[in-house]
Amino acid sequence: MLKFIVKRLFAMIPVVLAVTFVVFTIMWFVPGDPTNIILGNEWTEAASARVKAELGLDRSFLVQFFHYTANLVQGDFGISYITRAPVGEQLLARFPNTLEVVLGAMLFCVVVGVPIGVYSGVKPYSVFSNLTMVAGLLGISFPIFWLGLLLILLFSVHLGWLPSSGLEDGFASFILPCLALGGNYMANIMRITRSSMLEVIRQDYIRTAKAKGVKAVDVVIKHALQNSMMPTITVIGMDIGTLLGGVVLTETVFSIPGTGRLLLESINKRDTPTVIGCLVIMAVCIAISNLIVDIVYAYVDPRIKAQYGAGKD
Amino acid sequence: MDETIAKYTTRKGFFKQYKKKSRLQEIWTRFLRNKLAVVGLVIFVFIVLVAIFAPLIAGYDTEAIRINVPNRLHSPSAAHIFGTDELGRDIMARIVHGARISLVVGCAAIAFALFVGGALGAIAGYLGGKIDDVIMRCMDVFLCLPDVLLALAIVAAFGTNLVNLTIAIGLAFTPKFSRLVRSAVMTVRGIEYVEAARAIGATNTHIITHHVLINCFGPIMVQVTLYVANAILTISALSFIGLGIQAPIPEWGNMLASGRVYMRDYAYIVIAPGMAIFMTILSLNLLGDGLRDALDPRLK
């Protein structure tokens, strides 16, 4: 197992490098002279040339890319054009907020969405099941940013229960952003869990288990659940990308100082190194979450586990 | 009575009773049985009609664009069904004209993605081997970035005009289509009629376009419907954060962004535009789900 994890970790490196290359290439096309942004009013021909030489901006595209990657491997994301501070520091300050919102949303969705999906899959013709189906359909159609605005209107403006922006109020200030971000995600998890549960619950071995007198709860938890979890895990993992994309919107709606907002601010200020940094860190997150999903697969599905075990035993 | 006699006496009448419904007819009948899907279709057709006849419903220059300060922030009334915004423009007029942008950009972006991604996927899936590896690894890299972020990066680098926006969203969805078409092509590739076509000397291009892609049409159409919904969502998301359609052009996302500031006192200003996005996405999702069920032979 450890061998597998290490192998997968190494396989991540080319992917992250390739993403960095794509992002770097796209950002290469940002129009205008970066020294205008860096120097502002102090811009002169000579100063511009000096700064260019200092930052290596006068070199060719490939040299710059290799330079950037070499620094990146050492954890150096370059220097921001605007603040002149290392991009890494900014990311370090902002990223935990993003991570908390994303993980909070994920946790909430999994803890609430999976049981609802399982229950409505086990009892497919109940009123509750139909209600969750409708809720799921509505849920996947809600735009994150609109859901966020509606939640603010209801819970902050009308009821006054929860803060509408910032993170100053600790736990309470995370509730609305997590709900808004997780809306689609939870609906998706619910729908997938329900449909795969529906498929599994009709199988012969479930009937066998019931026939030999296993308690209804145990049939679901011990027999059905494990076999119906694969699609759910896939969705949980695949949609992390969507969550990270959605973070840009959630952070805008709720004014959370996270990576998403940093990304937007730096796009507007044409602060290319920070933009690249934000995108790379998000891509790394997605790559890591894919890795975790693969590992969880192996734990849930003995067939996959057997593939890795084969060489060892 | 004559008919009954004809059924047994004439050759034509005999075969008529066994005449099979065409496949399309069959799918359509099954689709109509799904009430939610029909609701989706009706809503979507309504939105399309609204977009087509937008100039007849509300004037673009007079009601959707022109600033009319004395009229600002009027609550919904008979004159302004959804109220007026912070610059006195009729919200309904802006939503109606916004529908044009969302639908056109959404469909154009997905058409782009389908064309480029589909071609790459078909080549990769049909030829296999090294070409497949190279194309799909490249696509995987793009799949590592969520589509909103990829579109955002492209727009940030190339600027936010309508064409760039369409291409950016199209490119963001290209890898998904290449994967989809590739897997569809790979399942069809091994089937006997493709082999037969090759045996009688058909070229690769001919086989891909005439035999393989035709038979992948169903699952691809389902995904097209669902991805158009996603593309429309992406446009409004980009506009909401200020990197999509720019003011004063009415677009649902940028209407929400500008209305946000006033929403504490004038909640209606964000209700209607959001509802427009929501209904469009919902109708396309219902439509896509219905199509999928109608095309699935297991659910007959």
XYZ file of C-alpha atoms in Angstrom:
613
model
C 0.000 0.000 0.000
C 2.761 2.396 0.974
C 4.512 1.583 -2.278
C 1.358 2.502 -4.153
C 1.017 5.822 -2.344
C 4.629 6.724 -3.008
C 4.250 5.726 -6.636
C 1.159 7.863 -7.011
C 2.889 10.777 -5.296
C 5.642 10.627 -7.871
C 3.095 10.388 -10.663
C 1.657 13.671 -9.408
C 4.842 15.590 -10.192
C 4.553 15.604 -14.002
C 0.873 16.515 -13.730
C 1.599 19.496 -11.493
C 4.464 20.537 -13.768
C 2.227 20.282 -16.815
C -0.478 22.368 -15.147
C 2.145 24.930 -14.177
C 3.274 25.005 -17.785
C -0.299 25.536 -19.043
C -0.994 28.296 -16.517
C 2.383 29.919 -17.164
C 1.747 29.847 -20.913
C -1.724 31.354 -20.616
C -0.393 34.098 -18.360
C 2.445 34.791 -20.779
C -0.204 36.345 -23.025
C -1.265 38.946 -20.459
C -0.843 42.155 -22.443
C 1.282 45.096 -21.330
C 4.678 45.582 -19.779
C 4.840 44.248 -16.216
C 7.400 46.903 -15.286
C 4.665 49.514 -15.696
C 2.792 47.801 -12.893
C 5.864 47.261 -10.736
C 7.288 50.754 -11.025
C 4.110 52.782 -11.395
C 4.964 56.484 -11.424
C 8.681 55.839 -11.091
C 8.795 54.223 -14.524
C 11.771 55.212 -16.656
C 13.474 53.407 -19.491
C 16.504 52.625 -17.344
C 14.538 51.553 -14.258
C 12.386 49.299 -16.431
C 15.454 47.602 -17.897
C 16.942 47.202 -14.427
C 13.797 45.591 -12.998
C 13.478 43.339 -16.023
C 17.015 42.101 -15.570
C 16.457 41.701 -11.838
C 13.343 39.552 -12.264
C 14.616 37.757 -15.349
C 11.803 39.145 -17.467
C 14.180 39.926 -20.328
C 14.886 36.274 -20.917
C 13.058 33.935 -23.284
C 9.835 32.168 -22.403
C 11.370 28.750 -21.839
C 14.205 30.077 -19.686
C 11.705 31.977 -17.569
C 9.551 28.895 -17.216
C 12.460 26.709 -16.126
C 13.578 29.396 -13.745
C 10.086 29.582 -12.283
C 9.744 25.809 -11.956
C 13.143 25.455 -10.345
C 12.121 28.024 -7.745
C 8.694 26.467 -7.348
C 10.169 23.109 -6.444
C 11.926 24.881 -3.579
C 8.658 26.444 -2.474
C 9.396 29.862 -3.983
C 6.417 31.272 -5.854
C 8.192 34.426 -6.977
C 7.682 38.060 -6.022
C 4.361 39.877 -6.345
C 4.400 42.791 -8.803
C 2.198 44.869 -6.529
C 3.224 44.266 -2.932
C 6.817 43.300 -3.801
C 6.462 40.599 -1.138
C 6.948 36.892 -1.851
C 3.803 35.346 -3.350
C 4.326 32.321 -1.111
C 3.751 34.426 2.001
C 0.476 35.771 0.686
C -0.668 32.290 -0.274
C 0.279 30.996 3.144
C -1.781 33.739 4.776
C -4.818 33.280 2.553
C -4.899 29.598 1.761
C -5.938 28.280 5.213
C -9.173 30.293 4.970
C -9.968 28.706 1.629
C -9.113 25.269 2.915
C -11.371 25.712 5.934
C -14.305 26.766 3.779
C -13.774 23.933 1.291
C -13.249 21.258 3.933
C -16.179 22.590 5.950
C -18.437 22.443 2.918
C -17.189 18.966 2.087
C -17.641 17.635 5.577
C -21.122 19.064 5.849
C -22.162 17.667 2.482
C -20.809 14.215 3.108
C -22.203 13.965 6.649
C -25.648 15.168 5.583
C -25.816 14.119 1.935
C -24.712 10.492 2.163
C -27.198 9.371 4.856
C -30.058 11.130 3.070
C -29.047 9.496 -0.206
C -28.764 6.074 1.433
C -32.128 6.365 3.152
C -33.961 7.500 0.046
C -32.282 4.737 -1.947
C -33.393 2.115 0.538
C -36.959 3.406 0.569
C -37.303 4.601 -3.034
C -41.059 5.148 -3.112
C -41.471 6.968 0.185
C -42.514 10.605 0.437
C -39.110 11.397 1.900
C -37.359 9.859 -1.078
C -39.437 11.868 -3.531
C -38.775 15.015 -1.558
C -35.030 14.423 -1.629
C -35.207 13.790 -5.377
C -36.871 17.154 -5.919
C -34.468 18.830 -3.503
C -31.555 17.214 -5.316
C -32.759 18.432 -8.697
C -33.254 21.954 -7.414
C -29.932 21.744 -5.588
C -27.810 20.926 -8.633
C -29.398 23.826 -10.514
C -28.653 26.534 -7.945
C -25.889 28.935 -8.950
C -23.481 29.142 -6.003
C -23.353 32.925 -5.984
C -27.120 33.315 -6.056
C -27.575 30.760 -3.296
C -25.023 32.758 -1.291
C -26.921 36.012 -1.807
C -30.234 34.364 -0.860
C -28.700 32.871 2.286
C -27.386 36.296 3.273
C -30.822 37.810 2.675
C -32.530 35.192 4.790
C -30.118 34.492 7.625
C -28.272 37.801 8.004
C -30.622 40.501 6.772
C -34.032 39.122 7.792
C -33.332 36.844 10.710
C -30.064 38.406 11.812
C -28.730 35.046 12.974
C -25.457 34.776 11.125
C -22.805 37.197 9.881
C -22.892 37.950 6.175
C -19.215 38.579 5.532
C -15.697 38.100 6.791
C -14.427 35.465 9.153
C -14.237 37.451 12.397
C -17.006 35.524 14.152
C -15.305 32.173 14.125
C -17.524 29.156 13.539
C -20.689 31.160 12.856
C -19.075 32.986 9.971
C -18.251 29.704 8.220
C -21.819 28.370 8.193
C -23.263 30.402 5.323
C -20.215 30.160 3.020
C -20.053 26.402 3.528
C -23.788 26.057 2.850
C -23.589 28.169 -0.304
C -20.489 26.427 -1.603
C -21.807 22.983 -0.741
C -25.302 23.323 -2.217
C -24.583 21.759 -5.611
C -22.066 19.373 -4.130
C -24.495 17.975 -1.587
C -27.256 17.605 -4.165
C -24.858 15.717 -6.398
C -23.692 13.418 -3.603
C -27.289 12.777 -2.605
C -28.379 11.902 -6.127
C -25.454 9.615 -6.831
C -25.683 7.825 -3.478
C -29.400 7.317 -3.984
C -29.094 5.868 -7.461
C -26.206 3.547 -6.660
C -27.996 2.427 -3.484
C -31.077 1.714 -5.584
C -29.027 -0.502 -7.843
C -27.287 -2.388 -5.056
C -30.369 -2.899 -2.892
C -32.031 -4.961 -5.643
C -29.156 -7.441 -5.884
C -29.498 -11.069 -4.965
C -26.996 -11.056 -2.120
C -29.029 -8.387 -0.355
C -32.088 -10.606 -0.601
C -29.988 -13.492 0.716
C -28.848 -11.415 3.665
C -32.413 -10.420 4.427
C -33.556 -14.026 4.049
C -31.051 -15.349 6.519
C -32.413 -12.895 9.057
C -29.854 -10.076 9.167
C -31.321 -6.957 10.739
C -32.491 -4.366 8.214
C -30.006 -1.784 9.479
C -27.118 -4.224 9.215
C -28.125 -5.217 5.704
C -27.825 -1.610 4.646
C -24.706 -0.714 6.585
C -22.684 -3.911 6.300
C -23.831 -5.338 2.974
C -25.198 -2.614 0.758
C -23.295 0.494 1.796
C -19.778 -0.625 0.976
C -20.738 -1.760 -2.495
C -22.687 1.369 -3.266
C -19.991 3.780 -2.101
C -17.754 3.719 -5.178
C -19.748 6.199 -7.289
C -20.211 8.424 -4.240
C -16.485 8.480 -3.548
C -15.828 9.290 -7.202
C -18.201 12.250 -7.033
C -16.807 13.431 -3.708
C -13.325 13.391 -5.207
C -14.084 14.697 -8.677
C -16.189 17.572 -7.436
C -13.395 18.932 -5.262
C -12.280 20.692 -8.416
C -15.709 22.242 -8.774
C -15.619 23.247 -5.110
C -12.274 24.983 -5.580
C -13.646 26.758 -8.635
C -16.702 27.724 -6.618
C -14.522 29.098 -3.851
C -13.740 32.107 -6.034
C -17.458 32.912 -6.083
C -18.150 32.099 -2.439
C -15.253 34.224 -1.255
C -16.501 37.099 -3.397
C -20.041 36.853 -2.065
C -19.018 36.549 1.582
C -15.899 38.771 1.415
C -13.639 36.049 2.746
C -9.921 36.777 2.457
C -8.949 33.503 0.791
C -7.076 32.262 -2.251
C -10.072 32.803 -4.537
C -10.319 36.490 -3.680
C -6.546 36.832 -3.908
C -6.736 35.331 -7.395
C -9.398 37.799 -8.489
C -7.650 40.784 -6.953
C -4.402 39.866 -8.642
C -6.106 39.324 -11.993
C -7.588 42.801 -11.760
C -4.213 44.285 -10.800
C -2.372 42.226 -13.451
C -0.182 40.739 -10.749
C 0.822 37.718 -12.843
C 3.092 35.878 -10.343
C 0.313 35.853 -7.754
C -2.238 34.669 -10.329
C 0.024 31.793 -11.329
C 0.707 30.990 -7.678
C -2.995 30.812 -6.823
C -3.817 28.612 -9.798
C -0.889 26.287 -9.148
C -1.782 25.852 -5.498
C -5.358 25.010 -6.464
C -4.175 22.494 -9.057
C -1.934 20.887 -6.435
C -4.952 20.600 -4.120
C -6.943 18.887 -6.824
C -4.082 16.509 -7.589
C -3.777 15.633 -3.894
C -7.494 15.071 -3.541
C -7.426 12.771 -6.568
C -4.670 10.825 -4.865
C -6.710 10.547 -1.664
C -9.701 9.326 -3.663
C -7.546 6.623 -5.250
C -6.314 5.507 -1.835
C -9.846 5.425 -0.449
C -10.899 3.378 -3.472
C -8.328 0.801 -2.568
C -9.647 0.632 0.987
C -13.283 0.315 -0.057
C -12.857 -2.052 -2.976
C -10.972 -5.251 -2.127
C -10.453 -5.939 -5.831
C -8.329 -2.822 -6.195
C -6.550 -3.523 -2.930
C -5.689 -7.014 -4.163
C -3.917 -5.514 -7.174
C -1.422 -3.717 -4.971
C -1.140 -6.533 -2.464
C -0.282 -9.035 -5.188
C 3.349 -8.031 -5.523
C 3.939 -7.871 -1.788
C 2.589 -11.240 -0.647
C -64.588 -3.434 -40.643
C -62.909 -2.910 -43.974
C -59.696 -2.370 -42.160
C -59.937 -5.651 -40.332
C -60.576 -7.464 -43.565
C -57.721 -5.645 -45.262
C -55.430 -6.642 -42.405
C -55.853 -10.275 -43.286
C -56.423 -10.149 -47.006
C -53.934 -7.695 -48.468
C -50.230 -7.977 -48.257
C -49.806 -4.259 -47.440
C -52.402 -4.400 -44.671
C -50.780 -7.450 -43.169
C -47.416 -5.818 -42.843
C -48.834 -2.508 -41.658
C -49.790 -3.877 -38.268
C -46.240 -5.008 -37.681
C -44.679 -1.795 -38.876
C -42.086 -0.770 -36.336
C -42.036 2.713 -34.956
C -38.872 4.508 -35.952
C -36.250 4.758 -33.253
C -36.699 8.494 -32.936
C -40.440 8.105 -32.516
C -39.871 5.521 -29.832
C -37.475 7.785 -27.939
C -39.899 10.682 -28.251
C -42.779 8.600 -26.850
C -40.644 7.526 -23.931
C -39.478 11.089 -23.372
C -43.081 12.328 -23.248
C -43.926 9.784 -20.583
C -41.427 11.489 -18.242
C -43.365 14.430 -16.832
C -40.368 16.222 -15.326
C -38.543 16.077 -18.645
C -41.528 17.572 -20.448
C -41.653 20.370 -17.873
C -37.958 20.977 -18.553
C -38.546 21.073 -22.294
C -41.456 23.505 -21.942
C -39.468 25.872 -19.717
C -36.465 25.744 -22.014
C -38.526 26.352 -25.165
C -40.158 29.279 -23.373
C -36.737 30.765 -22.531
C -35.559 30.279 -26.121
C -38.694 31.995 -27.446
C -38.212 34.863 -25.006
C -34.633 35.250 -26.231
C -35.658 35.178 -29.886
C -38.485 37.686 -29.470
C -36.677 39.855 -26.901
C -36.888 43.076 -28.983
C -40.675 42.661 -29.220
C -41.025 42.225 -25.462
C -38.855 45.147 -24.390
C -36.761 47.726 -26.209
C -33.014 47.148 -25.836
C -31.863 50.776 -25.996
C -34.928 52.294 -24.382
C -35.571 49.946 -21.469
C -32.604 47.610 -20.936
C -29.723 50.050 -21.398
C -30.823 53.670 -21.004
C -30.285 55.101 -17.537
C -33.415 56.600 -16.046
C -32.492 57.914 -12.609
C -35.932 59.173 -11.476
C -37.151 55.620 -11.965
C -34.465 53.994 -9.834
C -35.193 51.172 -7.388
C -38.932 50.959 -7.911
C -40.444 47.850 -6.374
C -42.186 45.393 -8.681
C -45.402 46.873 -10.033
C -47.676 46.564 -13.053
C -45.387 48.815 -15.082
C -42.209 47.016 -14.015
C -43.033 43.398 -13.205
C -39.655 42.721 -11.592
C -39.026 46.305 -10.518
C -36.263 48.633 -11.661
C -32.569 48.537 -10.817
C -30.215 51.078 -9.265
C -30.035 53.037 -12.531
C -33.766 52.974 -13.180
C -33.662 50.296 -15.858
C -36.483 47.781 -16.095
C -35.219 44.495 -14.630
C -37.504 42.395 -16.785
C -36.218 44.044 -19.967
C -32.658 43.342 -18.856
C -33.438 39.717 -18.040
C -35.155 39.194 -21.382
C -32.189 40.615 -23.274
C -29.759 38.819 -20.971
C -31.313 35.537 -22.089
C -29.958 36.182 -25.590
C -26.387 36.524 -24.373
C -26.502 33.530 -22.050
C -28.049 31.222 -24.617
C -25.892 32.314 -27.533
C -22.595 32.253 -25.643
C -23.534 29.020 -23.848
C -24.489 27.198 -27.030
C -21.605 28.606 -29.075
C -19.076 27.643 -26.396
C -20.407 24.101 -26.192
C -20.531 23.836 -29.994
C -16.860 24.847 -30.019
C -16.031 22.325 -27.295
C -18.009 19.601 -29.032
C -16.303 20.248 -32.351
C -12.720 20.498 -31.072
C -13.022 18.045 -28.184
C -15.119 15.662 -30.213
C -12.626 15.597 -33.086
C -9.701 14.991 -30.720
C -11.620 12.348 -28.789
C -12.763 10.564 -31.927
C -9.219 10.456 -33.295
C -7.803 9.272 -29.966
C -10.469 6.644 -29.438
C -10.493 5.340 -32.978
C -6.778 5.196 -33.642
C -5.655 4.266 -30.128
C -1.996 3.646 -29.356
C 0.509 6.485 -29.063
C -1.765 9.148 -30.567
C -4.424 8.280 -28.016
C -1.885 8.548 -25.189
C -0.576 11.919 -26.287
C -3.998 13.491 -26.844
C -5.524 12.167 -23.658
C -2.587 13.075 -21.409
C -2.822 16.653 -22.711
C -6.553 16.672 -21.988
C -5.944 15.295 -18.487
C -3.737 18.261 -17.719
C -6.549 20.639 -18.623
C -8.941 18.592 -16.534
C -6.765 19.315 -13.488
C -8.066 22.865 -13.434
C -11.768 23.398 -12.728
C -13.559 24.895 -15.725
C -14.327 28.181 -13.983
C -10.641 28.667 -13.137
C -9.432 27.704 -16.603
C -11.925 30.039 -18.280
C -10.971 32.722 -15.773
C -7.272 32.409 -16.567
C -7.887 32.557 -20.314
C -10.137 35.599 -20.008
C -7.625 37.259 -17.691
C -4.874 36.847 -20.267
C -6.752 37.612 -23.460
C -9.344 40.121 -22.325
C -13.065 39.984 -21.727
C -14.882 40.387 -24.991
C -17.686 38.202 -26.214
C -15.541 36.118 -28.564
C -12.786 35.533 -26.012
C -15.354 34.591 -23.422
C -16.958 32.061 -25.752
C -13.606 30.544 -26.691
C -12.443 30.486 -23.069
C -15.527 28.624 -21.911
C -15.387 26.385 -24.986
C -11.753 25.488 -24.259
C -12.586 24.811 -20.628
C -15.168 22.250 -21.722
C -13.112 20.733 -24.561
C -11.361 18.029 -22.475
C -14.678 16.766 -21.141
C -16.015 16.239 -24.639
C -12.842 14.595 -25.850
C -13.104 12.109 -23.002
C -16.765 11.506 -23.631
C -16.445 11.028 -27.375
C -13.329 8.903 -26.945
C -15.031 6.450 -24.637
C -18.136 6.368 -26.836
C -16.001 5.723 -29.923
C -14.038 3.012 -28.150
C -17.191 1.076 -27.287
C -18.503 1.324 -30.824
C -15.154 0.625 -32.479
C -15.131 -3.090 -31.735
C -18.619 -3.765 -33.051
C -19.005 -5.908 -36.199
C -20.494 -3.295 -38.498
C -17.384 -1.155 -38.132
C -15.300 -4.167 -38.981
C -17.579 -4.832 -41.960
C -17.179 -1.254 -43.150
C -13.438 -1.592 -42.928
C -13.585 -4.883 -44.805
C -15.324 -3.295 -47.762
C -12.597 -0.679 -47.887
C -14.101 2.390 -46.172
C -11.591 5.033 -45.114
C -11.004 5.870 -41.460
C -12.620 9.284 -41.814
C -15.668 7.747 -43.441
C -15.998 5.119 -40.742
C -15.620 7.660 -37.931
C -18.149 10.120 -39.324
C -20.661 7.739 -40.908
C -20.650 4.727 -38.642
C -19.012 5.483 -35.322
C -20.144 9.016 -34.444
C -23.723 8.443 -35.645
C -24.022 5.649 -33.144
C -22.556 7.698 -30.305
C -25.068 10.458 -30.928
C -27.401 9.665 -28.034
C -25.058 9.835 -25.046
C -23.308 12.851 -26.558
C -26.581 14.778 -26.905
C -27.405 14.098 -23.260
C -24.072 15.548 -22.172
C -24.413 18.490 -24.554
C -27.649 19.450 -22.811
C -26.085 19.195 -19.378
C -22.917 21.035 -20.401
C -24.846 23.903 -21.998
C -26.339 24.360 -18.533
C -22.837 24.376 -17.058
C -21.574 26.787 -19.681
C -24.405 29.242 -18.995
C -23.596 28.953 -15.300
C -19.931 29.664 -16.026
C -20.755 32.775 -18.074
C -22.875 34.229 -15.325
C -20.290 33.248 -12.718
C -17.548 35.036 -14.670
C -19.781 38.055 -15.192
C -20.628 38.044 -11.498
C -16.979 38.373 -10.533
C -16.456 41.030 -13.188
C -14.541 38.988 -15.748
C -17.376 38.133 -18.096
C -19.895 40.279 -19.930
C -19.273 43.888 -18.945
C -21.839 46.524 -18.004
C -23.976 48.064 -19.423
C -24.729 44.966 -21.519
C -27.384 43.102 -19.547
C -26.297 39.662 -18.394
C -27.805 37.742 -15.489
C -24.521 37.384 -13.623
C -23.502 41.027 -13.868
C -27.034 42.083 -12.912
C -26.599 40.124 -9.686
C -23.177 41.665 -9.137
C -24.414 45.243 -9.482
C -27.621 44.536 -7.557
C -25.737 42.980 -4.643
C -24.901 46.362 -3.154
C -28.575 47.301 -2.891
C -29.980 43.955 -1.917
C -30.287 44.629 1.808
C -33.015 47.177 1.205
C -34.252 46.045 -2.203
C -34.173 42.246 -2.155
C -36.131 41.930 -5.419
C -33.160 43.303 -7.330
C -31.282 40.004 -6.930
C -34.267 37.670 -6.941
C -35.344 37.893 -10.588
C -31.932 37.628 -12.329
C -30.957 34.699 -10.099
C -34.273 33.065 -10.818
C -33.580 33.390 -14.550
C -30.255 31.550 -14.214
C -31.808 28.978 -11.916
C -34.756 28.235 -14.215
C -32.511 27.916 -17.276
C -30.133 25.515 -15.540
C -33.008 23.567 -14.014
C -34.811 23.181 -17.347
C -31.652 21.960 -19.065
C -30.926 19.530 -16.236
C -34.464 18.138 -16.404
C -34.201 17.904 -20.171
C -30.831 16.148 -20.001
C -32.016 13.657 -17.375
C -35.153 12.959 -19.407
C -33.154 12.441 -22.599
C -30.802 10.085 -20.818
C -33.690 7.988 -19.523
C -35.438 8.010 -22.898
C -32.262 6.865 -24.659
C -31.492 4.149 -22.135
C -32.810 0.868 -23.557
C -32.718 -0.712 -20.111
C -35.453 1.628 -18.925
C -37.901 0.771 -21.733
